[in-house]
PDB file of C-alpha atoms in Angstrom:
ATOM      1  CA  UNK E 298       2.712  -9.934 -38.958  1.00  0.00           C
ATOM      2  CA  UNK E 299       0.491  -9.873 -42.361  1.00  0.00           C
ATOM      3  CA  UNK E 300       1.257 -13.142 -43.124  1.00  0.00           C
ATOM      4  CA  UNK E 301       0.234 -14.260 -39.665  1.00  0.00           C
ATOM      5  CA  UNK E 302      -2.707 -12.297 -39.195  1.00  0.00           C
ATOM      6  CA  UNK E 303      -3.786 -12.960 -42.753  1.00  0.00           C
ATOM      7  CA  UNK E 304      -7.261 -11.333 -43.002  1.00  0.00           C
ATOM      8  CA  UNK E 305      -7.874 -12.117 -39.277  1.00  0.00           C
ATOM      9  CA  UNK E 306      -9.492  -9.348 -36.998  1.00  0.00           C
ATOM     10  CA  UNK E 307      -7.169  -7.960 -34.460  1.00  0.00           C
ATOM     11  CA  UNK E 308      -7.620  -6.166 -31.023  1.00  0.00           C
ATOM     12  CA  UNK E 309      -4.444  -4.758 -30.711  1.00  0.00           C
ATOM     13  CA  UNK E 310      -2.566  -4.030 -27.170  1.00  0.00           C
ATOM     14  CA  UNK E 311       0.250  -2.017 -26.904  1.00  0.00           C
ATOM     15  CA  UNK E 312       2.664  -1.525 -23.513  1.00  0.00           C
ATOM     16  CA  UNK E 313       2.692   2.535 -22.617  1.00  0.00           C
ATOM     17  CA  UNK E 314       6.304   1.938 -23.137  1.00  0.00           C
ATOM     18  CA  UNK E 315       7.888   4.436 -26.003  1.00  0.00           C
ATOM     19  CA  UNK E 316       9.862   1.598 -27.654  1.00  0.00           C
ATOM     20  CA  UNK E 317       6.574  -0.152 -27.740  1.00  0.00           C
ATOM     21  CA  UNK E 318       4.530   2.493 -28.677  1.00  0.00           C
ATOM     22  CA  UNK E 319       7.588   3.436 -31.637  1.00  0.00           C
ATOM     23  CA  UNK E 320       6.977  -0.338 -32.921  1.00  0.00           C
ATOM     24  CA  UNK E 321       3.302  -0.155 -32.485  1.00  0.00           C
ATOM     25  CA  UNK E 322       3.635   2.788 -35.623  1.00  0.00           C
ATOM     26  CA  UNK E 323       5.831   0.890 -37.373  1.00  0.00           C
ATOM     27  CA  UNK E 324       3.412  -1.686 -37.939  1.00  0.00           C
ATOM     28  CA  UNK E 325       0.570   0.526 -37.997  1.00  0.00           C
ATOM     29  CA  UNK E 326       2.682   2.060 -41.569  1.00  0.00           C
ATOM     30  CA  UNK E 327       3.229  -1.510 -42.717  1.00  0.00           C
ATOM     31  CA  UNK E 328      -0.209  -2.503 -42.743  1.00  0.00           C
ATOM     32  CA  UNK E 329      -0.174   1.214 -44.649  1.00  0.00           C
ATOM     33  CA  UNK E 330      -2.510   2.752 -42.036  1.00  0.00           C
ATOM     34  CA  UNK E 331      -1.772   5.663 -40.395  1.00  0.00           C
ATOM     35  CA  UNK E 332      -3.712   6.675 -37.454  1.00  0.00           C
ATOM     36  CA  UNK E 333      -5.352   5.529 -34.722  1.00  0.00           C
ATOM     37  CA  UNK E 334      -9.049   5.526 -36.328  1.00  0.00           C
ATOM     38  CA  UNK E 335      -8.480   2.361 -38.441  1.00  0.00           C
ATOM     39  CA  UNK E 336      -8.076   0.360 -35.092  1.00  0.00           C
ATOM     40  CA  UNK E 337     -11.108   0.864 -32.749  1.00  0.00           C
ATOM     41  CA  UNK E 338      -9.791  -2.166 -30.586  1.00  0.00           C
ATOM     42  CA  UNK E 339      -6.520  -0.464 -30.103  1.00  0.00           C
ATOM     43  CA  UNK E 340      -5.454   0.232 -26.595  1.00  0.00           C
ATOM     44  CA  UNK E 341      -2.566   0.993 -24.272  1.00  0.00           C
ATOM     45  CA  UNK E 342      -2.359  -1.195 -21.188  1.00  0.00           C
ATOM     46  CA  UNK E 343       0.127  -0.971 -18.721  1.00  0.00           C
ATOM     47  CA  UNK E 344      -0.468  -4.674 -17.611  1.00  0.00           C
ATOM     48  CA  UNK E 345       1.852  -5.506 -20.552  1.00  0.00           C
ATOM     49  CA  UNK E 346       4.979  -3.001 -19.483  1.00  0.00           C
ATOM     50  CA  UNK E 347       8.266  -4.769 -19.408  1.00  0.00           C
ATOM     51  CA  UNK E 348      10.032  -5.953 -16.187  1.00  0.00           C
ATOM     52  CA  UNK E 349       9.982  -2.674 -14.416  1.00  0.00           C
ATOM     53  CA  UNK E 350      13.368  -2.551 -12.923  1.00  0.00           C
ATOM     54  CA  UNK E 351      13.859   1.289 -11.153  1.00  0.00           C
ATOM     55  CA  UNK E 352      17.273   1.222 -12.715  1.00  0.00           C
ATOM     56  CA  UNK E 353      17.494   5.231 -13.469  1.00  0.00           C
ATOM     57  CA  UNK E 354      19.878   6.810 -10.863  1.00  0.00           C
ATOM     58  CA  UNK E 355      19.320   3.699  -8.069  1.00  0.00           C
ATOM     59  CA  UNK E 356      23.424   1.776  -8.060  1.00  0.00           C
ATOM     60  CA  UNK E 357      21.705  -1.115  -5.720  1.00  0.00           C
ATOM     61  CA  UNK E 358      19.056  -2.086  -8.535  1.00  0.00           C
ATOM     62  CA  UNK E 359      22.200  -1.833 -11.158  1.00  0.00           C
ATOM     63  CA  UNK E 360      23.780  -4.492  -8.912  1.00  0.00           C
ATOM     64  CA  UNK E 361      20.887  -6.535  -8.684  1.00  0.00           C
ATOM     65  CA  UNK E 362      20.092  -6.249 -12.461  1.00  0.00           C
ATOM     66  CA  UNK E 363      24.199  -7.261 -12.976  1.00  0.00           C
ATOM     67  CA  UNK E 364      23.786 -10.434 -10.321  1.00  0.00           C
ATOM     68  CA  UNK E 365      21.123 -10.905 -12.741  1.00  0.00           C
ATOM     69  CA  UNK E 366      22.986 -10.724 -16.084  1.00  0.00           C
ATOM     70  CA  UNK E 367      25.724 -12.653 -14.312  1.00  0.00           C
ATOM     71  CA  UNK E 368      23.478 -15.576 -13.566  1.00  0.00           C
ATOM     72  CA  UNK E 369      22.363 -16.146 -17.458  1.00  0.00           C
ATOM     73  CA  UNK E 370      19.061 -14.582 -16.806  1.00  0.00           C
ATOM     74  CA  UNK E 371      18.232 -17.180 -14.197  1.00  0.00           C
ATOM     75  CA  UNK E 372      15.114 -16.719 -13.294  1.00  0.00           C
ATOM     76  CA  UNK E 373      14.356 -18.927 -10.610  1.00  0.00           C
ATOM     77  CA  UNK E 374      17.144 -17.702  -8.484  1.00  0.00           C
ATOM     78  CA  UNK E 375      15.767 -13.701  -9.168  1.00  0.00           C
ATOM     79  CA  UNK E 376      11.995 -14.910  -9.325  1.00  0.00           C
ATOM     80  CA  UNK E 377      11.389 -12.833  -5.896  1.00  0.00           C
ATOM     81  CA  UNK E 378      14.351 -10.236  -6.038  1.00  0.00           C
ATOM     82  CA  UNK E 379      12.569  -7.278  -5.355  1.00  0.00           C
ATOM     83  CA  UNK E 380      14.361  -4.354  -7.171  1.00  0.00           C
ATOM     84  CA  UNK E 381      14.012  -1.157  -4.500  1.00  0.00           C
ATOM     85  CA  UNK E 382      10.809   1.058  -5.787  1.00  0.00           C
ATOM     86  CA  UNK E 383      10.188  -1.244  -8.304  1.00  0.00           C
ATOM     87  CA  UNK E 384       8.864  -5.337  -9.314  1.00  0.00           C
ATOM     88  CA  UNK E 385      10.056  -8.455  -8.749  1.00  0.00           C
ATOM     89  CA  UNK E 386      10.020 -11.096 -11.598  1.00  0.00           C
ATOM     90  CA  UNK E 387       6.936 -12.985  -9.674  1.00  0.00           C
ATOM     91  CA  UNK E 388       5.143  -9.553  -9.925  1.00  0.00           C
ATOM     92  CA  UNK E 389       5.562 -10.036 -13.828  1.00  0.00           C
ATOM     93  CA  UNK E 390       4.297 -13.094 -14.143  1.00  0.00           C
ATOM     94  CA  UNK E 391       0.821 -12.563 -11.575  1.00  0.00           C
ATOM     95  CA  UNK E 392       0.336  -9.388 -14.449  1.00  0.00           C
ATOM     96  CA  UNK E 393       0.960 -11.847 -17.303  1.00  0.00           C
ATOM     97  CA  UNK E 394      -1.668 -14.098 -15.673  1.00  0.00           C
ATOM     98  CA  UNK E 395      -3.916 -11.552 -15.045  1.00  0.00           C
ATOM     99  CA  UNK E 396      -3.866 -10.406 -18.705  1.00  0.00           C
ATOM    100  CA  UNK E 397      -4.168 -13.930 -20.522  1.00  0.00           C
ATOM    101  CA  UNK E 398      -7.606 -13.812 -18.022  1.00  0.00           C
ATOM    102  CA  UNK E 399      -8.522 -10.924 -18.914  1.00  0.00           C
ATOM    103  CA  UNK E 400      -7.877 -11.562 -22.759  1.00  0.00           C
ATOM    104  CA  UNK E 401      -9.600 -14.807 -22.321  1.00  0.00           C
ATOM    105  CA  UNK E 402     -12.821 -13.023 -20.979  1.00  0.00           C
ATOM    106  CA  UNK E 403     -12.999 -10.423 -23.739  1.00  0.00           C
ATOM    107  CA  UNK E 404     -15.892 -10.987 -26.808  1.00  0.00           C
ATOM    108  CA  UNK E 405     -12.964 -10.959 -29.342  1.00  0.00           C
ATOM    109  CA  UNK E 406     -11.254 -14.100 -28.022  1.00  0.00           C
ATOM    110  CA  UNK E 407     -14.745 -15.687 -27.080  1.00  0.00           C
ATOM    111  CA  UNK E 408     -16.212 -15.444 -31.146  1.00  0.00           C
ATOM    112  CA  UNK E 409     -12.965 -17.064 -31.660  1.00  0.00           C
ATOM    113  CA  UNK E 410     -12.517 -14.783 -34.918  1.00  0.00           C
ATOM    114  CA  UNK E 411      -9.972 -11.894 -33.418  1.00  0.00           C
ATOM    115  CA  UNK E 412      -6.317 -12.414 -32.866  1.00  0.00           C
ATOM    116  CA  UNK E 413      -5.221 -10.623 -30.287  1.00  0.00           C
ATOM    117  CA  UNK E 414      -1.836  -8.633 -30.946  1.00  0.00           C
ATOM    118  CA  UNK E 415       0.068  -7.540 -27.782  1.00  0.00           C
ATOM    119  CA  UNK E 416       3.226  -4.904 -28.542  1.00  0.00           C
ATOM    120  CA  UNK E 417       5.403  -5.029 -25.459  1.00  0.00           C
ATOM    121  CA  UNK E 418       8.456  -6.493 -23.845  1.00  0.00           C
ATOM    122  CA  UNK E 419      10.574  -9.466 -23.612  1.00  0.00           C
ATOM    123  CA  UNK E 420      10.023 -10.294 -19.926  1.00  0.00           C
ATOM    124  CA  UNK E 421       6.197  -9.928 -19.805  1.00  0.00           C
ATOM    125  CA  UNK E 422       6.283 -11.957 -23.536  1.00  0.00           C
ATOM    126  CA  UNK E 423       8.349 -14.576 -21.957  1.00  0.00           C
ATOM    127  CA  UNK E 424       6.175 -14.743 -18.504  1.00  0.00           C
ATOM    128  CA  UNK E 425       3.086 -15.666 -21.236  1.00  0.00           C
ATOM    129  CA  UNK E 426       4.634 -18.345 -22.975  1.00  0.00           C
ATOM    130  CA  UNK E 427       5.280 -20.373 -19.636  1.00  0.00           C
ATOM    131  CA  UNK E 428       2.365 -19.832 -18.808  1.00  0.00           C
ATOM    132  CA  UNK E 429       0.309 -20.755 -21.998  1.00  0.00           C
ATOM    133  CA  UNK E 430       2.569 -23.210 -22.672  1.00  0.00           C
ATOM    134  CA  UNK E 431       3.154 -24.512 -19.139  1.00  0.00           C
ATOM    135  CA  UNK E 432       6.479 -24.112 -19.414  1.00  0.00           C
ATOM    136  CA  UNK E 433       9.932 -23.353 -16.695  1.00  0.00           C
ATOM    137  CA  UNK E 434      10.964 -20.026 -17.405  1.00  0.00           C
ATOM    138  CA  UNK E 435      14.339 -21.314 -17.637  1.00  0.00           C
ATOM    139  CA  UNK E 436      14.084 -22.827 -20.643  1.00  0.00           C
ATOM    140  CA  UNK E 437      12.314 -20.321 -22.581  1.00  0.00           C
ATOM    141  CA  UNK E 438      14.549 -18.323 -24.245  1.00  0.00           C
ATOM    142  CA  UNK E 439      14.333 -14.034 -24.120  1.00  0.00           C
ATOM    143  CA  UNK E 440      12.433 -13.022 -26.994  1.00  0.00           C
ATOM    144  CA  UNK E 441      15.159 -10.438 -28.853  1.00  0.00           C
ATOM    145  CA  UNK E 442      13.640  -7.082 -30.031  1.00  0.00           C
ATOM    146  CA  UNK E 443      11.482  -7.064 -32.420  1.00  0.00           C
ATOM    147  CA  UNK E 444      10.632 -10.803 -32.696  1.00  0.00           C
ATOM    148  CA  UNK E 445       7.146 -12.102 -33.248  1.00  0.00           C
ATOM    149  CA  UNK E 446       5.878 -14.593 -30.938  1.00  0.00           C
ATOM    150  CA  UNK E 447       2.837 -16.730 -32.123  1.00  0.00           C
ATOM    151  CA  UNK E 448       0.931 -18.072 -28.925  1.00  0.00           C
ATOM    152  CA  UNK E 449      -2.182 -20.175 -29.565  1.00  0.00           C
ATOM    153  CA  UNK E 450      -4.000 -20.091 -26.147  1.00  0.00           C
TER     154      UNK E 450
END
């Protein structure tokens, strides 16, 4: 991430998620800072949680979310499965859209001197590069954990 970001600005956005929030102090310790104060333009938005699933305790979401597995992470066959209590993949992809508008509205992205850093979660990563990128979700590949992906938009 230092050798992206360089000396580049950042407003950083991290996913309320606890495996985000774990990475989000990782990198806050490798960029040797250790609290909260040295980013002013830090903030938790739950636009960028990961697919939320319901799969806690719920056997009919586990069988969707297998079906799923099963198909090689098909999306356009699961694009409007709606897991019970929970999101479909669609619903991911109107809050991905929502977010790149709302990132592209912000004074950061306008000055055209911030990069903005997201922390979050393969599905909602993936739903941005299709859309940045115009691309099928079907032929983006899952970002793995941990994996930085570089989106000019």
């Amino acid at each position: 991430l230092k050798a992206i970001l360089g000396s580049t600005h950042a407003l950083y956005i991290v996913s309320p998620w606890l495996r985000a929030k774990q990475t989000w102090n990782v990198i806050k310790r490798a960029q040797g800072k250790d609290c909260m104060g040295w980013y002013p333009l830090a903030t938790e938005r739950a636009i960028i949680a990961e697919h939320y699933m319901n799969l806690v305790n719920n056997p009919n979401n586990w069988e969707i979310f297998e079906a799923y597995k099963a198909s090689n992470w098909n999306v356009k066959d699961f694009l409007d499965t709606r897991y019970e209590g929970a999101e479909s993949i669609r619903d991911v992809q109107v809050r991905a859209k929502r977010f790149l508008d709302d990132v592209k509205s912000t004074d950061a992205y306008a000055d055209n001197k911030w990069a903005v850093v997201c922390v979050c979660h393969g599905q909602f990563i993936k739903q941005l590069v299709c859309l940045v990128k115009n691309l099928d979700p079907d032929t983006v590949v899952h970002p793995v954990n941990g994996e930085i992906v570089e989106l000019d938009i």
